[in-house]
Tab-separated table of C-alpha atoms and ligand atoms in Angstrom:
chain	number	residue	atom	x	y	z
A	12	MET	CA	8.421	28.933	0.306
A	13	VAL	CA	5.914	28.542	-2.494
A	14	TRP	CA	7.066	27.140	-5.867
A	15	GLU	CA	4.469	28.891	-8.059
A	16	LYS	CA	3.082	31.649	-5.906
A	17	GLU	CA	0.822	33.116	-8.544
A	18	GLN	CA	-0.961	29.820	-9.145
A	19	GLU	CA	-0.844	28.363	-5.652
A	20	CYS	CA	-2.053	31.478	-3.901
A	21	MET	CA	-4.581	32.820	-6.421
A	22	SER	CA	-7.996	33.946	-5.229
A	23	ARG	CA	-10.721	31.316	-5.255
A	24	VAL	CA	-12.675	33.348	-7.811
A	25	ASP	CA	-9.735	33.405	-10.213
A	26	LEU	CA	-9.030	29.746	-9.539
A	27	GLU	CA	-12.587	28.767	-10.400
A	28	GLN	CA	-12.379	30.697	-13.642
A	29	VAL	CA	-9.157	28.883	-14.556
A	30	GLN	CA	-10.767	25.571	-13.635
A	31	LEU	CA	-13.802	26.239	-15.794
A	32	GLU	CA	-11.733	27.208	-18.824
A	33	ARG	CA	-9.509	24.182	-18.415
A	34	LEU	CA	-12.489	21.892	-17.906
A	35	GLN	CA	-13.976	23.112	-21.160
A	36	SER	CA	-10.782	22.464	-23.038
A	37	THR	CA	-10.402	18.999	-21.459
A	38	LEU	CA	-13.971	18.093	-22.451
A	39	ASN	CA	-13.243	19.247	-25.945
A	40	ARG	CA	-10.117	17.156	-26.027
A	41	VAL	CA	-11.751	13.931	-24.841
A	42	GLY	CA	-14.993	14.568	-26.741
A	43	THR	CA	-12.997	14.848	-29.943
A	44	HIS	CA	-10.169	12.358	-29.485
A	45	VAL	CA	-11.304	9.605	-27.108
A	46	PRO	CA	-14.048	7.363	-28.549
A	47	PHE	CA	-14.933	6.106	-25.057
A	48	TYR	CA	-15.915	9.615	-23.952
A	49	ARG	CA	-17.238	10.689	-27.336
A	50	ASN	CA	-19.695	7.776	-27.333
A	51	LYS	CA	-20.689	8.328	-23.725
A	52	PHE	CA	-21.306	12.021	-24.284
A	53	SER	CA	-23.385	11.367	-27.366
A	54	GLU	CA	-25.414	8.579	-25.686
A	55	MET	CA	-26.140	11.013	-22.860
A	56	LYS	CA	-26.852	13.799	-25.376
A	57	LEU	CA	-24.436	15.914	-23.416
A	58	ASP	CA	-23.888	19.374	-24.809
A	59	TYR	CA	-20.663	20.082	-22.967
A	60	GLU	CA	-19.902	23.080	-25.127
A	61	SER	CA	-22.674	24.935	-23.358
A	62	PHE	CA	-21.206	24.295	-19.884
A	63	ASN	CA	-20.762	27.603	-18.133
A	64	SER	CA	-20.383	26.648	-14.501
A	65	LEU	CA	-18.287	24.184	-12.536
A	66	ASP	CA	-21.549	22.713	-11.217
A	67	ASP	CA	-22.162	21.350	-14.721
A	68	LEU	CA	-19.469	18.825	-13.870
A	69	ARG	CA	-22.190	16.845	-12.117
A	70	GLN	CA	-23.763	15.989	-15.465
A	71	LEU	CA	-20.639	14.212	-16.636
A	72	PRO	CA	-20.212	10.440	-16.519
A	73	PHE	CA	-17.765	8.785	-14.127
A	74	THR	CA	-14.633	6.929	-15.165
A	75	THR	CA	-13.641	3.778	-13.278
A	76	LYS	CA	-10.645	1.490	-13.125
A	77	GLN	CA	-12.798	-1.055	-14.946
A	78	ASP	CA	-13.198	1.379	-17.855
A	79	MET	CA	-9.424	1.639	-18.009
A	80	ARG	CA	-9.042	-2.115	-17.998
A	81	GLU	CA	-11.600	-2.494	-20.741
A	82	ASN	CA	-9.669	-0.023	-22.845
A	83	TYR	CA	-6.300	-1.640	-22.156
A	84	PRO	CA	-3.716	-0.626	-23.191
A	85	TYR	CA	-4.134	2.610	-25.151
A	86	GLY	CA	-7.890	3.005	-25.676
A	87	LEU	CA	-8.259	6.084	-23.474
A	88	PHE	CA	-5.264	7.987	-24.827
A	89	ALA	CA	-6.227	11.350	-26.301
A	90	VAL	CA	-3.140	11.699	-28.491
A	91	PRO	CA	-1.454	9.403	-31.001
A	92	LEU	CA	1.376	7.303	-29.584
A	93	ARG	CA	3.933	9.339	-31.478
A	94	ASP	CA	3.148	12.241	-29.142
A	95	VAL	CA	3.577	10.087	-26.048
A	96	VAL	CA	7.041	10.270	-24.509
A	97	ARG	CA	6.464	8.161	-21.375
A	98	ILE	CA	4.290	5.253	-20.357
A	99	HIS	CA	3.616	4.069	-16.805
A	100	SER	CA	1.343	1.359	-15.555
A	101	SER	CA	-0.171	0.318	-12.276
A	102	SER	CA	-0.807	-3.034	-10.620
A	103	GLY	CA	-1.605	-6.216	-12.428
A	104	THR	CA	-0.307	-7.945	-15.488
A	105	THR	CA	-1.890	-7.958	-18.948
A	106	GLY	CA	-5.521	-7.018	-19.011
A	107	MET	CA	-5.652	-6.125	-15.327
A	108	ALA	CA	-3.224	-3.247	-15.373
A	109	THR	CA	-3.992	0.337	-16.205
A	110	VAL	CA	-1.681	2.025	-18.648
A	111	VAL	CA	-1.110	5.763	-18.607
A	112	GLY	CA	0.769	7.989	-21.031
A	113	TYR	CA	2.376	11.424	-20.919
A	114	THR	CA	3.201	13.900	-23.654
A	115	ARG	CA	6.335	16.020	-23.348
A	116	ASN	CA	4.143	18.771	-21.974
A	117	ASP	CA	2.523	16.404	-19.454
A	118	ILE	CA	5.982	15.548	-18.132
A	119	LYS	CA	6.711	19.263	-17.756
A	120	THR	CA	3.464	19.824	-15.854
A	121	TRP	CA	4.074	16.756	-13.720
A	122	SER	CA	7.600	17.888	-12.800
A	123	ASN	CA	6.287	21.298	-11.881
A	124	LEU	CA	3.524	19.940	-9.675
A	125	VAL	CA	5.927	17.624	-7.882
A	126	ALA	CA	8.290	20.593	-7.434
A	127	ARG	CA	5.385	22.402	-5.741
A	128	ILE	CA	4.917	19.522	-3.352
A	129	LEU	CA	8.602	19.221	-2.542
A	130	THR	CA	8.795	22.981	-1.897
A	131	ALA	CA	5.719	22.879	0.339
A	132	ALA	CA	7.362	20.092	2.340
A	133	GLY	CA	10.418	22.235	3.047
A	134	VAL	CA	12.777	21.046	0.322
A	135	GLY	CA	14.729	23.372	-1.995
A	136	ALA	CA	17.584	23.618	-4.482
A	137	ASP	CA	20.199	23.152	-1.750
A	138	ASP	CA	18.849	19.814	-0.665
A	139	VAL	CA	20.166	16.340	-1.369
A	140	ILE	CA	17.141	14.163	-2.021
A	141	GLN	CA	17.312	10.398	-1.721
A	142	ILE	CA	14.516	8.834	-3.741
A	143	ALA	CA	13.834	5.384	-2.375
A	144	PHE	CA	10.724	4.720	-4.452
A	145	GLY	CA	10.913	2.107	-7.169
A	146	TYR	CA	11.949	3.404	-10.597
A	147	GLY	CA	9.986	1.653	-13.298
A	148	LEU	CA	6.368	1.356	-14.297
A	149	PHE	CA	5.381	2.633	-10.848
A	150	THR	CA	5.036	6.419	-10.984
A	151	GLY	CA	6.727	7.059	-7.613
A	152	GLY	CA	10.417	6.974	-8.575
A	153	PHE	CA	10.369	8.868	-11.859
A	154	GLY	CA	7.614	11.254	-10.737
A	155	LEU	CA	9.498	12.448	-7.678
A	156	HIS	CA	12.788	12.378	-9.568
A	157	TYR	CA	11.736	14.799	-12.293
A	158	GLY	CA	10.136	17.130	-9.754
A	159	ALA	CA	13.273	17.145	-7.612
A	160	GLU	CA	15.470	17.912	-10.615
A	161	LYS	CA	13.131	20.689	-11.660
A	162	LEU	CA	13.606	22.150	-8.203
A	163	GLY	CA	17.345	22.117	-8.748
A	164	ALA	CA	18.016	19.778	-5.843
A	165	SER	CA	20.729	17.106	-5.974
A	166	VAL	CA	18.912	13.868	-6.624
A	167	ILE	CA	20.072	10.424	-5.541
A	168	PRO	CA	18.004	7.961	-7.606
A	169	ILE	CA	18.722	5.003	-5.345
A	170	SER	CA	15.318	3.343	-5.927
A	171	ALA	CA	13.711	0.970	-3.411
A	172	GLY	CA	15.331	-1.764	-1.339
A	173	ASN	CA	18.749	-2.684	0.054
A	174	THR	CA	18.240	-0.829	3.296
A	175	ARG	CA	21.818	-1.060	4.559
A	176	ARG	CA	23.066	0.517	1.369
A	177	GLN	CA	20.401	3.216	1.642
A	178	ILE	CA	21.726	4.094	5.075
A	179	GLN	CA	25.344	4.027	3.955
A	180	ILE	CA	24.535	6.378	1.078
A	181	MET	CA	22.511	8.586	3.387
A	182	GLN	CA	25.559	8.950	5.626
A	183	ASP	CA	28.168	9.339	2.899
A	184	PHE	CA	26.203	11.591	0.518
A	185	LYS	CA	24.752	13.680	3.351
A	186	THR	CA	21.141	13.214	2.303
A	187	THR	CA	18.910	15.983	3.644
A	188	ALA	CA	15.516	14.747	2.389
A	189	LEU	CA	14.202	11.224	2.185
A	190	VAL	CA	11.423	10.261	-0.242
A	191	CYS	CA	9.745	6.852	0.123
A	192	THR	CA	6.771	5.105	1.690
A	193	PRO	CA	6.208	5.857	5.377
A	194	SER	CA	6.627	2.186	6.321
A	195	TYR	CA	9.989	2.068	4.575
A	196	ALA	CA	11.120	5.128	6.536
A	197	LEU	CA	10.358	3.260	9.758
A	198	LYS	CA	12.118	0.189	8.469
A	199	MET	CA	15.195	2.336	7.838
A	200	ALA	CA	14.968	3.578	11.432
A	201	ASP	CA	14.873	-0.062	12.629
A	202	VAL	CA	17.913	-1.029	10.606
A	203	MET	CA	19.789	2.042	11.821
A	204	MET	CA	19.051	0.990	15.360
A	205	ASP	CA	20.293	-2.558	14.659
A	206	GLN	CA	23.487	-1.117	13.231
A	207	GLY	CA	24.018	1.219	16.166
A	208	ILE	CA	23.644	4.298	13.954
A	209	ASN	CA	22.258	7.366	15.652
A	210	PRO	CA	20.008	9.258	13.197
A	211	SER	CA	20.947	12.542	14.863
A	212	GLY	CA	24.383	12.155	13.283
A	213	LEU	CA	22.829	12.217	9.801
A	214	SER	CA	22.107	15.335	7.750
A	215	LEU	CA	18.447	14.351	7.295
A	216	LYS	CA	15.908	17.156	7.813
A	217	TYR	CA	12.809	16.317	5.817
A	218	GLY	CA	10.872	13.251	4.765
A	219	LEU	CA	8.196	13.154	2.064
A	220	PHE	CA	6.126	10.060	2.368
A	221	GLY	CA	3.254	8.691	0.336
A	222	ALA	CA	1.919	5.903	-1.884
A	223	GLU	CA	0.291	4.071	1.037
A	224	PRO	CA	-1.955	4.907	3.981
A	225	TRP	CA	-0.402	5.935	7.288
A	226	SER	CA	-1.488	7.603	10.475
A	227	GLU	CA	-0.671	10.587	12.634
A	228	GLY	CA	0.874	8.144	15.127
A	229	MET	CA	3.223	6.867	12.454
A	230	ARG	CA	4.190	10.420	11.566
A	231	GLN	CA	5.083	11.110	15.185
A	232	GLU	CA	7.152	7.953	15.360
A	233	ILE	CA	9.032	8.785	12.149
A	234	ASN	CA	9.664	12.355	13.292
A	235	ASP	CA	10.923	11.219	16.692
A	236	ARG	CA	13.059	8.351	15.499
A	237	LEU	CA	14.632	10.024	12.472
A	238	GLY	CA	14.646	13.553	13.850
A	239	ILE	CA	12.936	14.984	10.753
A	240	THR	CA	9.755	16.737	9.666
A	241	ALA	CA	7.624	14.208	7.795
A	242	THR	CA	4.913	15.275	5.373
A	243	ASP	CA	2.305	13.305	3.482
A	244	ASN	CA	1.861	13.422	-0.270
A	245	TYR	CA	-0.776	11.766	-2.401
A	246	GLY	CA	-1.321	10.791	-5.989
A	247	LEU	CA	-2.368	7.941	-8.223
A	248	SER	CA	-1.152	6.766	-11.579
A	249	GLU	CA	-4.554	6.969	-13.263
A	250	VAL	CA	-4.591	10.692	-12.625
A	251	MET	CA	-0.861	11.477	-12.913
A	252	GLY	CA	1.159	9.846	-10.117
A	253	PRO	CA	2.613	11.784	-7.186
A	254	GLY	CA	1.977	15.524	-7.400
A	255	VAL	CA	-1.792	15.559	-6.990
A	256	ALA	CA	-1.722	16.764	-3.385
A	257	GLY	CA	0.784	17.283	-0.608
A	258	GLU	CA	1.188	18.784	2.823
A	259	CYS	CA	2.991	21.980	3.652
A	260	LEU	CA	5.014	22.328	6.845
A	261	GLU	CA	1.838	23.151	8.795
A	262	CYS	CA	1.170	19.394	8.465
A	263	ASN	CA	-2.576	19.929	8.594
A	264	GLY	CA	-3.878	18.221	5.469
A	265	LEU	CA	-2.813	17.911	1.849
A	266	HIS	CA	-3.085	20.902	-0.495
A	267	VAL	CA	-4.621	19.766	-3.762
A	268	ASN	CA	-3.150	21.207	-6.962
A	269	GLU	CA	-6.603	22.425	-7.854
A	270	ASP	CA	-5.621	24.391	-10.932
A	271	HIS	CA	-4.769	20.994	-12.475
A	272	PHE	CA	-7.224	18.669	-10.734
A	273	LEU	CA	-10.873	19.316	-10.062
A	274	ILE	CA	-11.942	17.376	-7.007
A	275	GLU	CA	-15.281	16.226	-5.674
A	276	ILE	CA	-15.995	14.369	-2.443
A	277	LEU	CA	-19.001	12.124	-3.039
A	278	HIS	CA	-21.004	9.643	-1.061
A	279	PRO	CA	-19.631	6.303	-2.334
A	280	GLU	CA	-23.091	4.847	-2.914
A	281	SER	CA	-25.376	7.715	-3.846
A	282	LEU	CA	-22.506	9.483	-5.657
A	283	GLU	CA	-23.986	12.763	-4.486
A	284	PRO	CA	-21.748	15.384	-2.855
A	285	VAL	CA	-21.344	14.892	0.900
A	286	GLU	CA	-21.811	17.823	3.260
A	287	PRO	CA	-18.678	20.001	3.397
A	288	GLY	CA	-16.221	18.396	5.826
A	289	GLU	CA	-17.791	14.941	5.696
A	290	ILE	CA	-15.895	11.866	4.582
A	291	GLY	CA	-16.578	10.573	1.090
A	292	GLU	CA	-14.922	9.189	-2.008
A	293	LEU	CA	-12.482	11.426	-3.794
A	294	VAL	CA	-13.384	11.874	-7.456
A	295	ILE	CA	-10.908	13.649	-9.722
A	296	THR	CA	-11.147	15.307	-13.131
A	297	THR	CA	-7.834	16.257	-14.724
A	298	LEU	CA	-7.719	19.785	-16.132
A	299	THR	CA	-4.439	19.947	-18.028
A	300	LYS	CA	-3.444	16.406	-18.962
A	301	GLU	CA	-2.890	15.967	-22.695
A	302	ALA	CA	-2.198	12.278	-23.294
A	303	PHE	CA	-4.393	10.763	-20.642
A	304	PRO	CA	-7.123	13.096	-19.407
A	305	VAL	CA	-9.721	11.554	-17.109
A	306	ILE	CA	-13.217	12.743	-16.347
A	307	ARG	CA	-14.604	12.189	-12.843
A	308	TYR	CA	-12.252	9.338	-12.016
A	309	ARG	CA	-13.504	7.372	-9.022
A	310	THR	CA	-10.349	6.971	-6.949
A	311	ARG	CA	-12.021	4.770	-4.317
A	312	ASP	CA	-9.991	6.700	-1.749
A	313	LEU	CA	-11.843	8.086	1.239
A	314	THR	CA	-11.094	11.524	2.598
A	315	ARG	CA	-12.731	14.824	3.498
A	316	LEU	CA	-12.199	18.497	2.801
A	317	PHE	CA	-10.819	20.814	5.426
A	318	PRO	CA	-12.919	23.953	5.223
A	319	ASP	CA	-10.536	26.445	6.830
A	320	SER	CA	-7.714	28.264	5.117
A	321	CYS	CA	-4.090	27.413	5.763
A	322	PRO	CA	-1.644	29.839	7.394
A	323	CYS	CA	0.923	28.986	4.685
A	324	GLY	CA	-0.904	31.268	2.233
A	325	ARG	CA	-1.834	28.647	-0.354
A	326	THR	CA	-5.457	29.060	-1.289
A	327	SER	CA	-6.032	25.528	-2.503
A	328	HIS	CA	-8.367	23.250	-0.599
A	329	ARG	CA	-6.799	20.689	1.659
A	330	ILE	CA	-7.891	17.090	2.037
A	331	GLU	CA	-7.411	14.933	5.097
A	332	ARG	CA	-4.936	12.073	4.868
A	333	ILE	CA	-6.560	9.143	3.048
A	334	THR	CA	-8.523	7.268	5.682
A	335	GLY	CA	-9.539	4.176	3.748
A	336	ARG	CA	-10.836	2.765	0.490
A	337	THR	CA	-14.229	1.772	-0.785
A	338	ASP	CA	-12.903	-1.343	-2.502
A	339	ASP	CA	-10.715	-4.243	-1.434
A	340	MET	CA	-7.413	-2.936	-2.822
A	341	LEU	CA	-4.520	-3.474	-0.434
A	342	ILE	CA	-1.227	-1.659	-0.536
A	343	ILE	CA	1.597	-4.016	0.348
A	344	LYS	CA	5.056	-2.449	0.597
A	345	GLY	CA	3.703	0.360	-1.556
A	346	VAL	CA	2.434	-2.035	-4.239
A	347	ASN	CA	-1.288	-2.094	-5.032
A	348	VAL	CA	-2.729	-5.569	-4.743
A	349	PHE	CA	-6.246	-6.688	-5.582
A	350	PRO	CA	-7.435	-9.987	-4.082
A	351	THR	CA	-8.901	-10.841	-7.500
A	352	GLN	CA	-5.367	-10.990	-8.923
A	353	ILE	CA	-4.548	-13.692	-6.384
A	354	GLU	CA	-7.754	-15.496	-7.159
A	355	SER	CA	-7.099	-15.637	-10.876
A	356	ILE	CA	-3.660	-17.179	-10.296
A	357	LEU	CA	-5.056	-19.765	-7.880
A	358	PHE	CA	-7.684	-20.710	-10.417
A	359	GLU	CA	-4.947	-21.597	-12.847
A	360	ILE	CA	-3.134	-23.895	-10.438
A	361	LYS	CA	-4.472	-27.412	-10.355
A	362	GLY	CA	-5.273	-28.731	-6.901
A	363	THR	CA	-6.035	-25.405	-5.242
A	364	GLN	CA	-9.535	-24.435	-4.277
A	365	PRO	CA	-10.993	-21.022	-4.989
A	366	HIS	CA	-11.118	-20.412	-1.244
A	367	TYR	CA	-8.349	-18.464	0.360
A	368	ASN	CA	-7.654	-15.925	3.060
A	369	LEU	CA	-5.150	-13.135	3.021
A	370	VAL	CA	-3.489	-12.322	6.290
A	371	VAL	CA	-1.647	-9.002	6.246
A	372	GLU	CA	0.676	-8.141	9.078
A	373	ARG	CA	3.316	-5.535	9.708
A	374	GLU	CA	6.374	-7.070	11.306
A	375	ARG	CA	9.200	-4.738	12.192
A	376	ASN	CA	7.643	-2.107	9.956
A	377	GLU	CA	7.532	-4.369	6.955
A	378	ASP	CA	4.311	-5.661	5.402
A	379	GLN	CA	4.001	-9.436	5.298
A	380	VAL	CA	1.209	-11.188	3.465
A	381	THR	CA	0.330	-14.808	3.957
A	382	VAL	CA	-2.033	-16.392	1.480
A	383	MET	CA	-3.835	-19.308	3.124
A	384	VAL	CA	-5.019	-21.550	0.317
A	385	GLU	CA	-7.323	-24.507	0.563
A	386	VAL	CA	-5.997	-27.472	-1.379
A	387	VAL	CA	-7.670	-30.730	-2.304
A	388	GLU	CA	-7.333	-33.601	0.131
A	389	SER	CA	-4.937	-35.585	-2.022
A	390	ILE	CA	-2.423	-32.743	-1.880
A	391	PHE	CA	-2.970	-31.803	1.727
A	392	PHE	CA	-2.216	-35.344	2.857
A	393	ASP	CA	0.522	-35.834	0.307
A	394	GLU	CA	4.169	-36.102	1.220
A	395	MET	CA	5.923	-32.944	2.420
A	396	LYS	CA	8.035	-32.677	-0.712
A	397	LYS	CA	5.011	-32.420	-2.984
A	398	GLN	CA	3.441	-29.852	-0.709
A	399	ARG	CA	6.610	-27.801	-0.783
A	400	THR	CA	6.674	-27.900	-4.572
A	401	MET	CA	3.100	-26.658	-4.594
A	402	VAL	CA	3.883	-23.820	-2.177
A	403	ASP	CA	6.896	-22.776	-4.261
A	404	LEU	CA	4.853	-22.801	-7.448
A	405	ILE	CA	2.099	-20.639	-5.961
A	406	LYS	CA	4.644	-18.252	-4.445
A	407	LYS	CA	6.472	-17.850	-7.723
A	408	ARG	CA	3.313	-17.262	-9.738
A	409	LEU	CA	1.961	-14.782	-7.208
A	410	ALA	CA	5.228	-12.855	-6.986
A	411	ALA	CA	5.301	-12.544	-10.784
A	412	GLU	CA	1.709	-11.353	-10.945
A	413	LEU	CA	1.712	-9.030	-7.949
A	414	GLY	CA	5.221	-7.648	-8.068
A	415	VAL	CA	5.695	-8.321	-4.368
A	416	SER	CA	6.534	-11.566	-2.590
A	417	VAL	CA	4.038	-13.258	-0.293
A	418	ALA	CA	4.117	-16.289	1.991
A	419	VAL	CA	1.851	-19.209	1.142
A	420	LYS	CA	0.312	-21.692	3.540
A	421	LEU	CA	-1.686	-24.700	2.389
A	422	VAL	CA	-4.703	-25.557	4.468
A	423	GLU	CA	-7.176	-28.406	4.415
A	424	GLU	CA	-10.263	-28.294	2.229
A	425	ARG	CA	-13.181	-26.536	3.924
A	426	SER	CA	-11.077	-25.287	6.819
A	427	LEU	CA	-11.434	-21.588	6.000
A	428	GLU	CA	-14.518	-19.746	7.110
A	429	ARG	CA	-17.015	-19.002	4.309
A	430	PHE	CA	-18.404	-15.552	3.719
A	431	ASN	CA	-21.494	-14.515	1.919
A	432	GLY	CA	-20.721	-10.908	1.273
A	433	LYS	CA	-19.807	-9.471	-2.086
A	434	GLY	CA	-16.235	-10.786	-2.138
A	435	ASN	CA	-17.643	-14.125	-1.086
A	436	ARG	CA	-14.590	-16.287	-1.549
A	437	VAL	CA	-11.972	-14.181	0.087
A	438	ARG	CA	-11.399	-12.716	3.438
A	439	VAL	CA	-8.708	-10.175	4.055
A	440	ILE	CA	-7.482	-10.169	7.614
A	441	ASP	CA	-5.533	-6.956	7.902
A	442	LYS	CA	-3.728	-6.914	11.219
A	443	ARG	CA	-1.703	-3.794	10.465
A	444	GLU	CA	-2.678	-0.895	12.653
A	445	LEU	CA	-2.372	1.927	10.166
B	18	DLL	O1	1.080	5.465	-5.291
B	18	DLL	C1	1.507	7.412	-6.645
B	18	DLL	C2	2.387	7.966	-5.596
B	18	DLL	C3	3.733	7.676	-5.611
B	18	DLL	C4	1.878	8.822	-4.633
B	18	DLL	C5	4.571	8.222	-4.662
B	18	DLL	C6	2.695	9.391	-3.683
B	18	DLL	C7	4.046	9.085	-3.707
B	18	DLL	P1	-0.518	4.170	-7.492
B	18	DLL	O2	0.514	3.099	-7.431
B	18	DLL	O3	-1.376	4.248	-8.682
B	18	DLL	O4	0.155	5.585	-7.383
B	18	DLL	O5	-1.416	4.038	-6.195
B	18	DLL	C8	-2.423	4.961	-5.942
B	18	DLL	O6	-2.182	4.600	-3.572
B	18	DLL	O7	-5.334	5.523	-4.930
B	18	DLL	C9	-4.188	5.495	-2.755
B	18	DLL	O8	-5.060	4.417	-2.434
B	18	DLL	C10	-2.764	5.132	-2.395
B	18	DLL	N1	-2.007	6.296	-1.949
B	18	DLL	C11	-1.178	7.063	-2.676
B	18	DLL	N2	-0.660	8.042	-1.890
B	18	DLL	C12	-1.212	7.889	-0.650
B	18	DLL	C13	-1.102	8.574	0.589
B	18	DLL	C14	0.927	6.058	-6.338
B	18	DLL	N3	-0.318	9.624	0.746
B	18	DLL	C15	-3.123	4.633	-4.643
B	18	DLL	N4	-1.867	8.118	1.625
B	18	DLL	C16	-4.114	5.695	-4.259
B	18	DLL	C17	-2.660	7.051	1.496
B	18	DLL	C18	-2.073	6.771	-0.709
B	18	DLL	N5	-2.792	6.362	0.365
């Protein structure tokens, strides 16, 4: 099944024409309404109105997460707030977060693109979809929700957490499709096992998983343990949220919604295109966004293009599952975490040193982070009670900043190894085998 056959299966020639027209209108939009782009274009003496080929894209400036932070909260919006009907935001509190907006039309487009992805993954109007992504500023819950409703499916907006209840609902409501992070799907399988529940007695058929990296091995495990067909779907809030790309039931890479997103795969340092099929950084230009269009957004996600066509009939290019990042962002239980966020909190707490390590582990399919913090001698050798107060304080502050709880361990001054690389004060020890 294809949700929008005409668009998803159009010839590459027609697609490129649509892309070019939409690129021109997006450039017009940002060149007129977003001072950040207007100034950049005029500094570069860019005559975007004369663009007549998609290759001209290469002349355009990049947009980075830093640009978004510098224009926090609404500086990059291309419409007045009165035309914005929804606001989402990703990782970090004030000043660190990126804020994205949607017009009524953007929400329509978003729902449609998510409906495409759900359809490609085997789900239809007769399905009962349990959405176990967080509903809130994170785009996962609401993004998938609107797409699933658009499809006409029965949506269970259960949100994340409370695994036993998730399983109970799954049994009672006869859920046929599960939507969450891949690690949470495995956690559900663990809890089912603990409770003596055999997944083959459930009605579950499909699983759509995304928002964090996973592997082919994990897919196999999920398929085997839950008795479903699991597909991968990708997106990011800066560009829209879920709905950017997703796998069909061939499970051979993620179809990009190319009539809405123009993608480039670039060498992360030279920022020149890699050879077709080589791994590089995914760079995305939105083609239809109204409130928050972005030009050449550097996702920092690494992937490559699959050159061959897909037997499903969709003509869009497919990307390989995300294989890594070019920065130090970690995804913990689906939440994006930057080590610098941890650092800025530690700086504010008297007695801690700006040296810390992050140890990330996956225990029973759940991410666990331990922040090892060096503390001054007087605290390290202080009585246990004072140490405990310190640990609690750091934990509380970090949980509030990061939106996910972490363990904290105090260590003696100068006991952590020093590094001289770029992130010279922090070392991330990621023991998860993703
Ligand atoms: O994670 C949007 C989303 C929600 C996608 C639900 C799919 C399903 P952010 O919180 O802004 O948005 O995080 C975006 O998460 O740059 C990737 O590094 C990572 N990511 C998202 N999907 C995948 C995936 C949502 N399928 C960041 N595989 C992105 C690997 C993923 N990494």
